PDB file of C-alpha atoms in Angstrom:
ATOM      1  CA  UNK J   8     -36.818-109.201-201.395  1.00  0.00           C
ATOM      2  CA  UNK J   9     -36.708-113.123-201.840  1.00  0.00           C
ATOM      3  CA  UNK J  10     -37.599-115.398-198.570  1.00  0.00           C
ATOM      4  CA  UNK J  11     -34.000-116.636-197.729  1.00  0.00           C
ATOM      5  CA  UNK J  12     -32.155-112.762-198.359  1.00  0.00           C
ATOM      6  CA  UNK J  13     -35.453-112.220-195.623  1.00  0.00           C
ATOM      7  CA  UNK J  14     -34.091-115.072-193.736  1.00  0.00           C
ATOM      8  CA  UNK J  15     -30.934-114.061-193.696  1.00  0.00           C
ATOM      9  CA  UNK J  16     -31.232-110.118-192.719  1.00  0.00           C
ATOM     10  CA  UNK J  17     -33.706-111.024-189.655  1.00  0.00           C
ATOM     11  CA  UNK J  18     -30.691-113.738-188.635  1.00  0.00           C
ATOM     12  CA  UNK J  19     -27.795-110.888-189.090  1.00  0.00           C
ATOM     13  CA  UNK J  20     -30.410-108.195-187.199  1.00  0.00           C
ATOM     14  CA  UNK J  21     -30.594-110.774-184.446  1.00  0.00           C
ATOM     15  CA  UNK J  22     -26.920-111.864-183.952  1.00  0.00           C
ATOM     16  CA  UNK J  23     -25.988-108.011-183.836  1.00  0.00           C
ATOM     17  CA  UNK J  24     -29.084-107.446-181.440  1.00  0.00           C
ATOM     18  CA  UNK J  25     -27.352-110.063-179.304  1.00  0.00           C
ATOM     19  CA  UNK J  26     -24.046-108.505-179.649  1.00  0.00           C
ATOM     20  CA  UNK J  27     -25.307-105.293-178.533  1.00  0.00           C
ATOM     21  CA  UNK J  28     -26.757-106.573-175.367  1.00  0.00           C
ATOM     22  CA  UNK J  29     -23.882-108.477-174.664  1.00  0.00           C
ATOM     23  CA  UNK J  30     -22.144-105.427-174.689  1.00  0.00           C
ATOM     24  CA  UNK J  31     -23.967-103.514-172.778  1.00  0.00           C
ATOM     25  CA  UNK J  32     -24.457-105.843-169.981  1.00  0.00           C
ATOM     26  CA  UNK J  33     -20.580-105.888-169.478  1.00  0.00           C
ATOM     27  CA  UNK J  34     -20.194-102.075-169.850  1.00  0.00           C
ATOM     28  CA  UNK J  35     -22.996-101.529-166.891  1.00  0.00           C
ATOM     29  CA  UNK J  36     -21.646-104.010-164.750  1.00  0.00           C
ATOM     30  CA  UNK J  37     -18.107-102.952-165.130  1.00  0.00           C
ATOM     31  CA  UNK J  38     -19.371 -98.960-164.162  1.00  0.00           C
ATOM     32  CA  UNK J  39     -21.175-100.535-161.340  1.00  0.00           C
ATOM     33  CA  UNK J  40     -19.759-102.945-159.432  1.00  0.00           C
ATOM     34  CA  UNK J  41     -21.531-105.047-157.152  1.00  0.00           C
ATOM     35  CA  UNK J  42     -20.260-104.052-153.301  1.00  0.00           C
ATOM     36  CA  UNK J  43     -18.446-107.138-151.231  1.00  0.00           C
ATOM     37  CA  UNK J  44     -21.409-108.757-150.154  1.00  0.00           C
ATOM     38  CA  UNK J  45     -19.905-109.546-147.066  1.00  0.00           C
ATOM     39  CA  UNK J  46     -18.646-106.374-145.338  1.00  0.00           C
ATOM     40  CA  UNK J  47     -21.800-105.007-146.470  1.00  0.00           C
ATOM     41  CA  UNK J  48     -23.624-107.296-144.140  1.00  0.00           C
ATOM     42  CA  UNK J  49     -21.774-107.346-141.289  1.00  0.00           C
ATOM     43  CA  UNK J  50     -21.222-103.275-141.132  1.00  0.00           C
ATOM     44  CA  UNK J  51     -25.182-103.375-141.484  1.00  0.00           C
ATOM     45  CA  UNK J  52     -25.552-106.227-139.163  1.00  0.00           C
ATOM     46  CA  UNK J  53     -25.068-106.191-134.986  1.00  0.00           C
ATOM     47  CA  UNK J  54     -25.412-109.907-135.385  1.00  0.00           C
ATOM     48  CA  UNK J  55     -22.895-111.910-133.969  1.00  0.00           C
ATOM     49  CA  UNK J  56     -22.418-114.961-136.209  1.00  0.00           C
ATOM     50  CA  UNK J  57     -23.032-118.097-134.335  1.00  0.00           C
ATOM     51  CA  UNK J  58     -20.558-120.942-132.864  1.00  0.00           C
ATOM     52  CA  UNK J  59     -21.883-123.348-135.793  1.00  0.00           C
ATOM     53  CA  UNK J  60     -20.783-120.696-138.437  1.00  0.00           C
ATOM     54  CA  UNK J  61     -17.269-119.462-139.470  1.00  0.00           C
ATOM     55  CA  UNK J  62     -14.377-120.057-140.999  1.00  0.00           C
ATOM     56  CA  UNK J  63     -14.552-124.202-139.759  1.00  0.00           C
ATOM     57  CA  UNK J  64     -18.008-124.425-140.125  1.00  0.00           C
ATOM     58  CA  UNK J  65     -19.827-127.564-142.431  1.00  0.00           C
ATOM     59  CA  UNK J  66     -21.558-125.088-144.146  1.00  0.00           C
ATOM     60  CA  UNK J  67     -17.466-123.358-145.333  1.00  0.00           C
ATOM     61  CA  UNK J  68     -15.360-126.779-145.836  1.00  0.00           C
ATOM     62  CA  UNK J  69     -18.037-129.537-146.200  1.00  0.00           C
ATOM     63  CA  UNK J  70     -18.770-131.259-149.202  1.00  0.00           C
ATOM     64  CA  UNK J  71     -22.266-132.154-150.238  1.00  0.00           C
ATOM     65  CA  UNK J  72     -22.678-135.365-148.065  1.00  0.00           C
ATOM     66  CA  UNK J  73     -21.728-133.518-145.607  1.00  0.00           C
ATOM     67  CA  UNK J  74     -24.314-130.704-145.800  1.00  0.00           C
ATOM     68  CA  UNK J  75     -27.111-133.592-146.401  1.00  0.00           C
ATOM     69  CA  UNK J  76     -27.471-134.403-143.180  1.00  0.00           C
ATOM     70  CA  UNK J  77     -29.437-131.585-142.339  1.00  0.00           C
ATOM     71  CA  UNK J  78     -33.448-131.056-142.757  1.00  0.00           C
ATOM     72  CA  UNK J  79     -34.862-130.097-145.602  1.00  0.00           C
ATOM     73  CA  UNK J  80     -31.193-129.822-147.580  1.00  0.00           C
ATOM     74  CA  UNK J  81     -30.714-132.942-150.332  1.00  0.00           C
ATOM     75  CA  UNK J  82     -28.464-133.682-152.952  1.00  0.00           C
ATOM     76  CA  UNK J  83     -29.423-130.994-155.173  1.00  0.00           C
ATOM     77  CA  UNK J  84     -29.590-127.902-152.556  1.00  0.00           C
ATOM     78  CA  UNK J  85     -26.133-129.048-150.809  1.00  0.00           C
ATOM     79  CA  UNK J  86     -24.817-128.270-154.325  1.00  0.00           C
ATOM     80  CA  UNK J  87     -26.360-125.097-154.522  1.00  0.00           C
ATOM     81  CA  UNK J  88     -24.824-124.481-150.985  1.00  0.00           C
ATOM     82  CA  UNK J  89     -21.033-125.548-152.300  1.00  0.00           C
ATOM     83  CA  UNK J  90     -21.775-123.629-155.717  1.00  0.00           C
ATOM     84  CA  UNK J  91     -22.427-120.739-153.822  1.00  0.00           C
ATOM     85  CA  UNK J  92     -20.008-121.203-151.487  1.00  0.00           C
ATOM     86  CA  UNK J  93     -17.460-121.316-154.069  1.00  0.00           C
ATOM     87  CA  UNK J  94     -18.636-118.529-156.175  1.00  0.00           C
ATOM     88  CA  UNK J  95     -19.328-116.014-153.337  1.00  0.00           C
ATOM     89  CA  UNK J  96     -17.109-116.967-150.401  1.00  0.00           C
ATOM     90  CA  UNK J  97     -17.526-118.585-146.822  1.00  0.00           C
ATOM     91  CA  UNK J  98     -21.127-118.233-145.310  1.00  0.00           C
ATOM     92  CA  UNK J  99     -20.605-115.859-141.883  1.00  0.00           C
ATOM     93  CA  UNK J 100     -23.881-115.804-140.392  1.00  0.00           C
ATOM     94  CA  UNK J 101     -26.629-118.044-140.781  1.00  0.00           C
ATOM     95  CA  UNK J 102     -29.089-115.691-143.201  1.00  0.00           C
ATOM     96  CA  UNK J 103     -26.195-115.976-145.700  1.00  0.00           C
ATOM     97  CA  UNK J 104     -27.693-119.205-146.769  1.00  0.00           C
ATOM     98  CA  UNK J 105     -31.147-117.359-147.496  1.00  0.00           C
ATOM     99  CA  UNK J 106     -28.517-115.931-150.559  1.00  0.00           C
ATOM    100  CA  UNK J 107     -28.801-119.716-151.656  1.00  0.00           C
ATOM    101  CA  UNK J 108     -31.318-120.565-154.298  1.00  0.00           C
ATOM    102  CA  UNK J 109     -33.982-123.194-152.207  1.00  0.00           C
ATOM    103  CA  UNK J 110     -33.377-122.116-149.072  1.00  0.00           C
ATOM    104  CA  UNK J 111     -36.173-120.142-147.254  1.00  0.00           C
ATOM    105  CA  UNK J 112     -36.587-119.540-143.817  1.00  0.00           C
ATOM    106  CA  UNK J 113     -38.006-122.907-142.859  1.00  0.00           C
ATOM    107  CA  UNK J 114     -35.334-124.492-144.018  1.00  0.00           C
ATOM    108  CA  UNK J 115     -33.047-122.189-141.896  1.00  0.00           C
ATOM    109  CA  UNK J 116     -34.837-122.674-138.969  1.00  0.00           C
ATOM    110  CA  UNK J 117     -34.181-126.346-139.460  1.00  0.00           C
ATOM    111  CA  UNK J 118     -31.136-126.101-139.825  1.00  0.00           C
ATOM    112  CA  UNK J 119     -30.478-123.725-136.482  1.00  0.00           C
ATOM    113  CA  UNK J 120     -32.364-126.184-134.582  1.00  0.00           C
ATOM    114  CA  UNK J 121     -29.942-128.552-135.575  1.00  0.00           C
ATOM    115  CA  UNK J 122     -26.822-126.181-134.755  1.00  0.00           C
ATOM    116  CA  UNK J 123     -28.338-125.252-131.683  1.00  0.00           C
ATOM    117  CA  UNK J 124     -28.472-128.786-130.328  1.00  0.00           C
ATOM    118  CA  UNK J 125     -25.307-129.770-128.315  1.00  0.00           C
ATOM    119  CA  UNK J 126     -22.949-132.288-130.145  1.00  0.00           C
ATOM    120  CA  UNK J 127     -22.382-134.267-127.241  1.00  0.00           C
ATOM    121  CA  UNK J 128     -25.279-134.070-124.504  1.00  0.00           C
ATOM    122  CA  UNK J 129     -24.168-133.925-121.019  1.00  0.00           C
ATOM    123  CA  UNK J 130     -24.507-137.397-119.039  1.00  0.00           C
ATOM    124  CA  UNK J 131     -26.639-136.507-115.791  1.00  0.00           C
TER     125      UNK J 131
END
């Protein structure tokens, strides 16, 4: 066998090796669906979500300025944080952003500090 009919078979053995996988990735994932991420959580979960989180919260409708504000979240994460947002759905309760590639519990705890403070402090 000559070097480019070589070539050619390892190329051919390769794109059908490809195919194959392809193929088998969709098969599996369409005879096991993932479960909804979210009523898993919350049947699981006697967690209340917070006043900061829901349907109106930064974290559901803001854009990426928006979500820059808080510590330890830049440019790059508060698009991870939309991405996600937009792929999976709204965020309900605050460890839905540990889904979020970046964000680890530090970072959450930042960020609950900064929901936990009041928006408008009481004048004594």
């Amino acid at each position: 066998m000559s070097g480019s009919r070589k070539r050619m078979l390892i190329a051919r053995v390769c794109l059908l090796s490809a195919i194959a996988l392809t193929a088998a990735f969709f098969i599996y994932a369409a005879m096991f669906p993932l479960p909804d991420r979210y009523e898993a959580v919350h049947k699981a979960s006697p967690v209340e979500p917070l006043k900061g989180f829901g349907a109106d919260s930064v974290f559901n409708i803001g854009n990426t300025e928006a979500l820059d504000v808080f510590p330890g979240i830049g440019a790059v994460l508060a698009q991870r944080i939309v991405d996600g947002r937009d792929i999976l759905g709204d965020y309900f309760l605050p460890t839905d952003l540990l889904l979020v590639k970046g964000i680890g519990p530090k970072t959450l705890e930042g960020i609950m500090e900064v929901l936990a403070e009041p928006l408008y402090p009481r004048e004594e």
